[in-house]
Amino acid sequence: MENFFILVLGAAIGSFLNVCIYRIPLHESILYPKSHCSNCNATLKIKDLIPVFSWIFLRGRCRYCRSFIGRSLIIIEIVMMIATYWLYYMFGLTTIFVTGILFFCFLFCIAVIDYFHGCILDRMLLPMGVLGIFVKIFLLGHAYENFLGGFVLGGGSLLFLFFCTKGGMGGGDIKFAAVLGLWLGWQYMLLVLFLAFFAGGIFSTLVLTLGIKKRTDMVPFGPFLSGAAYISFLYGSQIIEFYREMIL
């Protein structure tokens, strides 16, 4: 029963994130107006908003105008179900579990918005940074030197690359890395940077080789930072310990 509740919770969070991902880049409120069809503007009822099931029962179409509803909506809800359940599997119903959900919500929204719109918005980063400081100090009781070190390392590293590449690194990426440092601390931030650049390098090489993108095309770095941060949050201590054993 508890497992079912976690899955339902994840789907509900995914449904809310769909609203955030759609409205935040448009500078719209995530609370008002009520959810509506983007094609016919019909206000959606509760039966139209049941996560996952409404999309399946309606066969991916609006109940009122029959326009197609993007698959990304149900994909986001399913991804959030899986991510929420995995956090529960790893940490149980603990403070870390709640922290992980909040963290992943920001990571996921930022990654998707950056992928589709090519920007990382301050209106996402500011509350994420403030919440990160609150979590570190008041919920987890971490020393401020750790998360301030992560802030400097994350933002400073990408700022250095920005100057070295003459603007090759976006300002949003720099601020995002700094905020991730607040959440993860300097040790995990080192891991995030390594994983993000490693994955980003492989992906860029692949899309260039296949002709999907040209050398002049920009590849959003936010999704790689987000993915690396999620992995570090879940497995950072194990990865760092494995590395230490390898080099000693």
PDB file of C-alpha atoms in Angstrom:
ATOM      1  CA  MET A   1       0.000   0.000   0.000  1.00  0.00           C
ATOM      2  CA  GLU A   2       2.854   2.338   0.820  1.00  0.00           C
ATOM      3  CA  ASN A   3       4.456   1.578  -2.557  1.00  0.00           C
ATOM      4  CA  PHE A   4       1.218   2.479  -4.327  1.00  0.00           C
ATOM      5  CA  PHE A   5       0.996   5.748  -2.401  1.00  0.00           C
ATOM      6  CA  ILE A   6       4.546   6.668  -3.462  1.00  0.00           C
ATOM      7  CA  LEU A   7       3.736   5.996  -7.118  1.00  0.00           C
ATOM      8  CA  VAL A   8       0.570   8.096  -6.899  1.00  0.00           C
ATOM      9  CA  LEU A   9       2.555  10.860  -5.220  1.00  0.00           C
ATOM     10  CA  GLY A  10       5.138  10.774  -7.996  1.00  0.00           C
ATOM     11  CA  ALA A  11       2.466  10.938 -10.701  1.00  0.00           C
ATOM     12  CA  ALA A  12       0.758  13.879  -8.968  1.00  0.00           C
ATOM     13  CA  ILE A  13       4.060  15.734  -8.696  1.00  0.00           C
ATOM     14  CA  GLY A  14       4.710  15.012 -12.369  1.00  0.00           C
ATOM     15  CA  SER A  15       1.333  16.503 -13.268  1.00  0.00           C
ATOM     16  CA  PHE A  16       2.215  19.679 -11.369  1.00  0.00           C
ATOM     17  CA  LEU A  17       5.634  19.828 -13.031  1.00  0.00           C
ATOM     18  CA  ASN A  18       3.923  19.721 -16.419  1.00  0.00           C
ATOM     19  CA  VAL A  19       2.211  22.980 -15.496  1.00  0.00           C
ATOM     20  CA  CYS A  20       5.492  24.498 -14.317  1.00  0.00           C
ATOM     21  CA  ILE A  21       7.392  23.429 -17.438  1.00  0.00           C
ATOM     22  CA  TYR A  22       4.716  24.874 -19.731  1.00  0.00           C
ATOM     23  CA  ARG A  23       3.999  28.130 -17.918  1.00  0.00           C
ATOM     24  CA  ILE A  24       7.278  29.274 -16.374  1.00  0.00           C
ATOM     25  CA  PRO A  25       9.061  29.959 -19.712  1.00  0.00           C
ATOM     26  CA  LEU A  26       6.002  31.996 -20.738  1.00  0.00           C
ATOM     27  CA  HIS A  27       6.253  34.002 -17.489  1.00  0.00           C
ATOM     28  CA  GLU A  28       2.776  32.856 -16.473  1.00  0.00           C
ATOM     29  CA  SER A  29       1.536  32.011 -12.981  1.00  0.00           C
ATOM     30  CA  ILE A  30       1.653  28.316 -12.097  1.00  0.00           C
ATOM     31  CA  LEU A  31      -1.451  28.731  -9.901  1.00  0.00           C
ATOM     32  CA  TYR A  32      -3.786  30.859 -12.009  1.00  0.00           C
ATOM     33  CA  PRO A  33      -5.690  30.406 -14.256  1.00  0.00           C
ATOM     34  CA  LYS A  34      -6.891  26.841 -13.778  1.00  0.00           C
ATOM     35  CA  SER A  35      -5.578  24.118 -16.064  1.00  0.00           C
ATOM     36  CA  HIS A  36      -7.034  24.460 -19.543  1.00  0.00           C
ATOM     37  CA  CYS A  37      -6.608  23.142 -23.067  1.00  0.00           C
ATOM     38  CA  SER A  38      -3.984  25.184 -24.908  1.00  0.00           C
ATOM     39  CA  ASN A  39      -5.974  24.810 -28.138  1.00  0.00           C
ATOM     40  CA  CYS A  40      -9.630  25.497 -27.204  1.00  0.00           C
ATOM     41  CA  ASN A  41      -9.033  27.093 -23.742  1.00  0.00           C
ATOM     42  CA  ALA A  42     -11.665  24.826 -22.176  1.00  0.00           C
ATOM     43  CA  THR A  43     -11.186  24.568 -18.405  1.00  0.00           C
ATOM     44  CA  LEU A  44     -10.183  21.023 -17.538  1.00  0.00           C
ATOM     45  CA  LYS A  45     -12.136  19.126 -14.905  1.00  0.00           C
ATOM     46  CA  ILE A  46     -10.779  16.735 -12.293  1.00  0.00           C
ATOM     47  CA  LYS A  47     -11.546  13.736 -14.493  1.00  0.00           C
ATOM     48  CA  ASP A  48      -9.349  15.288 -17.195  1.00  0.00           C
ATOM     49  CA  LEU A  49      -6.401  15.771 -14.841  1.00  0.00           C
ATOM     50  CA  ILE A  50      -5.881  12.313 -13.329  1.00  0.00           C
ATOM     51  CA  PRO A  51      -2.145  11.732 -13.836  1.00  0.00           C
ATOM     52  CA  VAL A  52      -1.259   9.121 -16.486  1.00  0.00           C
ATOM     53  CA  PHE A  53      -4.763   7.598 -16.639  1.00  0.00           C
ATOM     54  CA  SER A  54      -6.551  10.626 -18.120  1.00  0.00           C
ATOM     55  CA  TRP A  55      -4.071  10.740 -21.005  1.00  0.00           C
ATOM     56  CA  ILE A  56      -4.527   7.021 -21.639  1.00  0.00           C
ATOM     57  CA  PHE A  57      -8.337   7.053 -21.392  1.00  0.00           C
ATOM     58  CA  LEU A  58      -8.584  10.107 -23.665  1.00  0.00           C
ATOM     59  CA  ARG A  59      -6.074   8.525 -26.044  1.00  0.00           C
ATOM     60  CA  GLY A  60      -3.899  11.588 -25.919  1.00  0.00           C
ATOM     61  CA  ARG A  61      -6.591  14.017 -27.071  1.00  0.00           C
ATOM     62  CA  CYS A  62      -8.527  16.866 -25.487  1.00  0.00           C
ATOM     63  CA  ARG A  63     -11.994  15.780 -24.350  1.00  0.00           C
ATOM     64  CA  TYR A  64     -13.566  18.961 -25.708  1.00  0.00           C
ATOM     65  CA  CYS A  65     -11.881  19.807 -29.023  1.00  0.00           C
ATOM     66  CA  ARG A  66     -10.127  16.486 -29.706  1.00  0.00           C
ATOM     67  CA  SER A  67      -6.814  18.213 -30.382  1.00  0.00           C
ATOM     68  CA  PHE A  68      -3.718  16.122 -29.737  1.00  0.00           C
ATOM     69  CA  ILE A  69      -2.094  16.301 -26.305  1.00  0.00           C
ATOM     70  CA  GLY A  70       1.682  15.907 -26.477  1.00  0.00           C
ATOM     71  CA  ARG A  71       3.219  12.641 -25.291  1.00  0.00           C
ATOM     72  CA  SER A  72       5.639  14.665 -23.193  1.00  0.00           C
ATOM     73  CA  LEU A  73       2.897  15.119 -20.561  1.00  0.00           C
ATOM     74  CA  ILE A  74       2.551  11.437 -19.784  1.00  0.00           C
ATOM     75  CA  ILE A  75       6.305  10.854 -20.157  1.00  0.00           C
ATOM     76  CA  ILE A  76       7.030  13.515 -17.516  1.00  0.00           C
ATOM     77  CA  GLU A  77       4.476  11.981 -15.148  1.00  0.00           C
ATOM     78  CA  ILE A  78       5.944   8.489 -15.600  1.00  0.00           C
ATOM     79  CA  VAL A  79       9.510   9.724 -15.154  1.00  0.00           C
ATOM     80  CA  MET A  80       8.495  11.466 -11.927  1.00  0.00           C
ATOM     81  CA  MET A  81       6.787   8.295 -10.699  1.00  0.00           C
ATOM     82  CA  ILE A  82       9.976   6.312 -11.279  1.00  0.00           C
ATOM     83  CA  ALA A  83      12.248   8.972  -9.754  1.00  0.00           C
ATOM     84  CA  THR A  84      10.041   9.343  -6.672  1.00  0.00           C
ATOM     85  CA  TYR A  85       9.827   5.615  -6.133  1.00  0.00           C
ATOM     86  CA  TRP A  86      13.584   5.225  -6.535  1.00  0.00           C
ATOM     87  CA  LEU A  87      14.216   7.911  -3.934  1.00  0.00           C
ATOM     88  CA  TYR A  88      11.822   6.071  -1.612  1.00  0.00           C
ATOM     89  CA  TYR A  89      13.596   2.779  -2.331  1.00  0.00           C
ATOM     90  CA  MET A  90      16.964   4.353  -1.535  1.00  0.00           C
ATOM     91  CA  PHE A  91      16.083   6.390   1.563  1.00  0.00           C
ATOM     92  CA  GLY A  92      12.617   5.352   2.802  1.00  0.00           C
ATOM     93  CA  LEU A  93      10.245   7.914   4.307  1.00  0.00           C
ATOM     94  CA  THR A  94      12.985  10.152   5.673  1.00  0.00           C
ATOM     95  CA  THR A  95      14.070  13.767   5.515  1.00  0.00           C
ATOM     96  CA  ILE A  96      16.498  12.819   2.744  1.00  0.00           C
ATOM     97  CA  PHE A  97      13.573  11.405   0.740  1.00  0.00           C
ATOM     98  CA  VAL A  98      11.641  14.685   0.982  1.00  0.00           C
ATOM     99  CA  THR A  99      14.790  16.660   0.199  1.00  0.00           C
ATOM    100  CA  GLY A 100      15.445  14.435  -2.796  1.00  0.00           C
ATOM    101  CA  ILE A 101      11.977  15.009  -4.225  1.00  0.00           C
ATOM    102  CA  LEU A 102      12.328  18.788  -3.925  1.00  0.00           C
ATOM    103  CA  PHE A 103      15.782  18.636  -5.471  1.00  0.00           C
ATOM    104  CA  PHE A 104      14.700  16.458  -8.376  1.00  0.00           C
ATOM    105  CA  CYS A 105      11.664  18.648  -9.110  1.00  0.00           C
ATOM    106  CA  PHE A 106      13.971  21.598  -9.714  1.00  0.00           C
ATOM    107  CA  LEU A 107      16.469  19.485 -11.645  1.00  0.00           C
ATOM    108  CA  PHE A 108      13.822  18.030 -13.912  1.00  0.00           C
ATOM    109  CA  CYS A 109      12.061  21.324 -14.651  1.00  0.00           C
ATOM    110  CA  ILE A 110      15.333  23.091 -15.401  1.00  0.00           C
ATOM    111  CA  ALA A 111      16.559  20.248 -17.633  1.00  0.00           C
ATOM    112  CA  VAL A 112      13.363  20.068 -19.710  1.00  0.00           C
ATOM    113  CA  ILE A 113      13.020  23.850 -20.061  1.00  0.00           C
ATOM    114  CA  ASP A 114      16.669  24.168 -21.086  1.00  0.00           C
ATOM    115  CA  TYR A 115      16.282  21.345 -23.605  1.00  0.00           C
ATOM    116  CA  PHE A 116      13.235  22.843 -25.301  1.00  0.00           C
ATOM    117  CA  HIS A 117      13.871  26.567 -24.829  1.00  0.00           C
ATOM    118  CA  GLY A 118      17.648  26.783 -24.492  1.00  0.00           C
ATOM    119  CA  CYS A 119      17.595  28.816 -21.288  1.00  0.00           C
ATOM    120  CA  ILE A 120      17.892  28.393 -17.528  1.00  0.00           C
ATOM    121  CA  LEU A 121      15.672  30.930 -15.816  1.00  0.00           C
ATOM    122  CA  ASP A 122      16.527  32.962 -12.726  1.00  0.00           C
ATOM    123  CA  ARG A 123      12.974  32.482 -11.461  1.00  0.00           C
ATOM    124  CA  MET A 124      13.828  28.799 -11.103  1.00  0.00           C
ATOM    125  CA  LEU A 125      17.357  29.214  -9.765  1.00  0.00           C
ATOM    126  CA  LEU A 126      16.600  31.778  -7.058  1.00  0.00           C
ATOM    127  CA  PRO A 127      14.039  29.693  -5.120  1.00  0.00           C
ATOM    128  CA  MET A 128      16.165  26.597  -5.677  1.00  0.00           C
ATOM    129  CA  GLY A 129      19.181  28.329  -4.156  1.00  0.00           C
ATOM    130  CA  VAL A 130      17.264  29.709  -1.174  1.00  0.00           C
ATOM    131  CA  LEU A 131      15.674  26.318  -0.520  1.00  0.00           C
ATOM    132  CA  GLY A 132      19.060  24.624  -0.816  1.00  0.00           C
ATOM    133  CA  ILE A 133      20.546  26.829   1.903  1.00  0.00           C
ATOM    134  CA  PHE A 134      17.523  26.209   4.140  1.00  0.00           C
ATOM    135  CA  VAL A 135      17.747  22.446   3.654  1.00  0.00           C
ATOM    136  CA  LYS A 136      21.489  22.318   4.296  1.00  0.00           C
ATOM    137  CA  ILE A 137      21.424  24.442   7.457  1.00  0.00           C
ATOM    138  CA  PHE A 138      18.094  23.699   9.125  1.00  0.00           C
ATOM    139  CA  LEU A 139      17.094  20.228   7.922  1.00  0.00           C
ATOM    140  CA  LEU A 140      20.425  18.457   7.476  1.00  0.00           C
ATOM    141  CA  GLY A 141      22.623  20.567   9.743  1.00  0.00           C
ATOM    142  CA  HIS A 142      25.580  20.680   7.347  1.00  0.00           C
ATOM    143  CA  ALA A 143      28.516  23.033   7.902  1.00  0.00           C
ATOM    144  CA  TYR A 144      28.247  26.173   5.830  1.00  0.00           C
ATOM    145  CA  GLU A 145      31.853  25.780   4.597  1.00  0.00           C
ATOM    146  CA  ASN A 146      30.803  22.697   2.631  1.00  0.00           C
ATOM    147  CA  PHE A 147      27.941  24.202   0.638  1.00  0.00           C
ATOM    148  CA  LEU A 148      29.673  27.566   0.199  1.00  0.00           C
ATOM    149  CA  GLY A 149      32.670  25.680  -1.180  1.00  0.00           C
ATOM    150  CA  GLY A 150      30.339  23.897  -3.597  1.00  0.00           C
ATOM    151  CA  PHE A 151      28.841  27.236  -4.638  1.00  0.00           C
ATOM    152  CA  VAL A 152      32.257  28.699  -5.435  1.00  0.00           C
ATOM    153  CA  LEU A 153      33.508  25.523  -7.136  1.00  0.00           C
ATOM    154  CA  GLY A 154      30.425  25.040  -9.300  1.00  0.00           C
ATOM    155  CA  GLY A 155      29.935  28.622 -10.395  1.00  0.00           C
ATOM    156  CA  GLY A 156      33.637  29.462 -10.480  1.00  0.00           C
ATOM    157  CA  SER A 157      34.572  26.493 -12.694  1.00  0.00           C
ATOM    158  CA  LEU A 158      32.039  27.325 -15.382  1.00  0.00           C
ATOM    159  CA  LEU A 159      32.772  31.051 -15.098  1.00  0.00           C
ATOM    160  CA  PHE A 160      36.416  30.229 -15.779  1.00  0.00           C
ATOM    161  CA  LEU A 161      35.358  28.237 -18.858  1.00  0.00           C
ATOM    162  CA  PHE A 162      33.156  31.119 -19.953  1.00  0.00           C
ATOM    163  CA  PHE A 163      36.169  33.414 -20.166  1.00  0.00           C
ATOM    164  CA  CYS A 164      38.455  30.746 -21.642  1.00  0.00           C
ATOM    165  CA  THR A 165      35.974  29.911 -24.421  1.00  0.00           C
ATOM    166  CA  LYS A 166      34.881  33.536 -24.904  1.00  0.00           C
ATOM    167  CA  GLY A 167      31.245  32.891 -24.122  1.00  0.00           C
ATOM    168  CA  GLY A 168      31.086  29.192 -24.962  1.00  0.00           C
ATOM    169  CA  MET A 169      29.399  28.511 -21.624  1.00  0.00           C
ATOM    170  CA  GLY A 170      26.012  30.126 -20.964  1.00  0.00           C
ATOM    171  CA  GLY A 171      25.329  32.392 -18.014  1.00  0.00           C
ATOM    172  CA  GLY A 172      22.430  30.186 -16.956  1.00  0.00           C
ATOM    173  CA  ASP A 173      24.740  27.170 -16.771  1.00  0.00           C
ATOM    174  CA  ILE A 174      27.158  29.107 -14.555  1.00  0.00           C
ATOM    175  CA  LYS A 175      24.421  30.108 -12.107  1.00  0.00           C
ATOM    176  CA  PHE A 176      22.888  26.629 -12.189  1.00  0.00           C
ATOM    177  CA  ALA A 177      26.221  25.014 -11.315  1.00  0.00           C
ATOM    178  CA  ALA A 178      26.646  27.460  -8.432  1.00  0.00           C
ATOM    179  CA  VAL A 179      23.196  26.579  -7.062  1.00  0.00           C
ATOM    180  CA  LEU A 180      23.925  22.865  -7.428  1.00  0.00           C
ATOM    181  CA  GLY A 181      27.029  23.449  -5.330  1.00  0.00           C
ATOM    182  CA  LEU A 182      24.830  24.861  -2.555  1.00  0.00           C
ATOM    183  CA  TRP A 183      22.776  21.676  -2.554  1.00  0.00           C
ATOM    184  CA  LEU A 184      25.576  19.143  -2.922  1.00  0.00           C
ATOM    185  CA  GLY A 185      28.726  20.595  -1.390  1.00  0.00           C
ATOM    186  CA  TRP A 186      32.171  20.809  -2.967  1.00  0.00           C
ATOM    187  CA  GLN A 187      33.001  17.077  -3.078  1.00  0.00           C
ATOM    188  CA  TYR A 188      29.804  16.055  -4.832  1.00  0.00           C
ATOM    189  CA  MET A 189      30.117  19.120  -7.073  1.00  0.00           C
ATOM    190  CA  LEU A 190      33.433  17.821  -8.353  1.00  0.00           C
ATOM    191  CA  LEU A 191      31.658  14.601  -9.272  1.00  0.00           C
ATOM    192  CA  VAL A 192      28.812  16.511 -10.943  1.00  0.00           C
ATOM    193  CA  LEU A 193      31.220  18.478 -13.125  1.00  0.00           C
ATOM    194  CA  PHE A 194      33.097  15.336 -14.138  1.00  0.00           C
ATOM    195  CA  LEU A 195      29.955  13.379 -15.006  1.00  0.00           C
ATOM    196  CA  ALA A 196      28.284  16.301 -16.798  1.00  0.00           C
ATOM    197  CA  PHE A 197      31.284  17.075 -19.011  1.00  0.00           C
ATOM    198  CA  PHE A 198      31.923  13.395 -19.679  1.00  0.00           C
ATOM    199  CA  ALA A 199      28.300  12.732 -20.724  1.00  0.00           C
ATOM    200  CA  GLY A 200      28.053  16.034 -22.588  1.00  0.00           C
ATOM    201  CA  GLY A 201      31.227  15.282 -24.506  1.00  0.00           C
ATOM    202  CA  ILE A 202      30.010  11.841 -25.572  1.00  0.00           C
ATOM    203  CA  PHE A 203      26.606  13.207 -26.580  1.00  0.00           C
ATOM    204  CA  SER A 204      28.075  16.114 -28.559  1.00  0.00           C
ATOM    205  CA  THR A 205      30.480  13.800 -30.387  1.00  0.00           C
ATOM    206  CA  LEU A 206      27.638  11.435 -31.232  1.00  0.00           C
ATOM    207  CA  VAL A 207      25.238  14.064 -32.608  1.00  0.00           C
ATOM    208  CA  LEU A 208      28.033  15.672 -34.629  1.00  0.00           C
ATOM    209  CA  THR A 209      29.105  12.321 -36.054  1.00  0.00           C
ATOM    210  CA  LEU A 210      25.530  11.444 -37.011  1.00  0.00           C
ATOM    211  CA  GLY A 211      24.969  14.878 -38.530  1.00  0.00           C
ATOM    212  CA  ILE A 212      22.115  15.680 -36.163  1.00  0.00           C
ATOM    213  CA  LYS A 213      23.792  18.952 -35.164  1.00  0.00           C
ATOM    214  CA  LYS A 214      26.459  21.172 -36.667  1.00  0.00           C
ATOM    215  CA  ARG A 215      29.535  22.512 -34.892  1.00  0.00           C
ATOM    216  CA  THR A 216      27.904  25.927 -34.729  1.00  0.00           C
ATOM    217  CA  ASP A 217      24.764  24.569 -33.015  1.00  0.00           C
ATOM    218  CA  MET A 218      24.390  24.988 -29.270  1.00  0.00           C
ATOM    219  CA  VAL A 219      23.902  21.886 -27.124  1.00  0.00           C
ATOM    220  CA  PRO A 220      22.048  22.659 -23.848  1.00  0.00           C
ATOM    221  CA  PHE A 221      24.282  21.787 -20.896  1.00  0.00           C
ATOM    222  CA  GLY A 222      21.545  22.030 -18.253  1.00  0.00           C
ATOM    223  CA  PRO A 223      20.213  18.481 -18.815  1.00  0.00           C
ATOM    224  CA  PHE A 224      23.710  17.048 -18.283  1.00  0.00           C
ATOM    225  CA  LEU A 225      24.215  19.040 -15.097  1.00  0.00           C
ATOM    226  CA  SER A 226      20.797  17.906 -13.863  1.00  0.00           C
ATOM    227  CA  GLY A 227      21.415  14.242 -14.630  1.00  0.00           C
ATOM    228  CA  ALA A 228      24.856  14.336 -13.026  1.00  0.00           C
ATOM    229  CA  ALA A 229      23.428  16.067  -9.937  1.00  0.00           C
ATOM    230  CA  TYR A 230      20.702  13.424  -9.535  1.00  0.00           C
ATOM    231  CA  ILE A 231      23.251  10.595  -9.829  1.00  0.00           C
ATOM    232  CA  SER A 232      25.531  12.327  -7.337  1.00  0.00           C
ATOM    233  CA  PHE A 233      22.675  12.828  -4.883  1.00  0.00           C
ATOM    234  CA  LEU A 234      21.820   9.122  -5.027  1.00  0.00           C
ATOM    235  CA  TYR A 235      25.215   7.489  -5.393  1.00  0.00           C
ATOM    236  CA  GLY A 236      27.801  10.202  -4.738  1.00  0.00           C
ATOM    237  CA  SER A 237      29.244   8.651  -1.601  1.00  0.00           C
ATOM    238  CA  GLN A 238      29.547   5.205  -3.221  1.00  0.00           C
ATOM    239  CA  ILE A 239      31.199   6.602  -6.351  1.00  0.00           C
ATOM    240  CA  ILE A 240      33.673   8.702  -4.366  1.00  0.00           C
ATOM    241  CA  GLU A 241      34.514   5.752  -2.091  1.00  0.00           C
ATOM    242  CA  PHE A 242      35.033   3.490  -5.119  1.00  0.00           C
ATOM    243  CA  TYR A 243      37.370   6.084  -6.638  1.00  0.00           C
ATOM    244  CA  ARG A 244      39.377   6.339  -3.419  1.00  0.00           C
ATOM    245  CA  GLU A 245      39.785   2.564  -3.284  1.00  0.00           C
ATOM    246  CA  MET A 246      40.938   2.519  -6.902  1.00  0.00           C
ATOM    247  CA  ILE A 247      43.703   5.087  -6.431  1.00  0.00           C
ATOM    248  CA  LEU A 248      44.951   3.878  -3.021  1.00  0.00           C
TER     249      LEU A 248
END
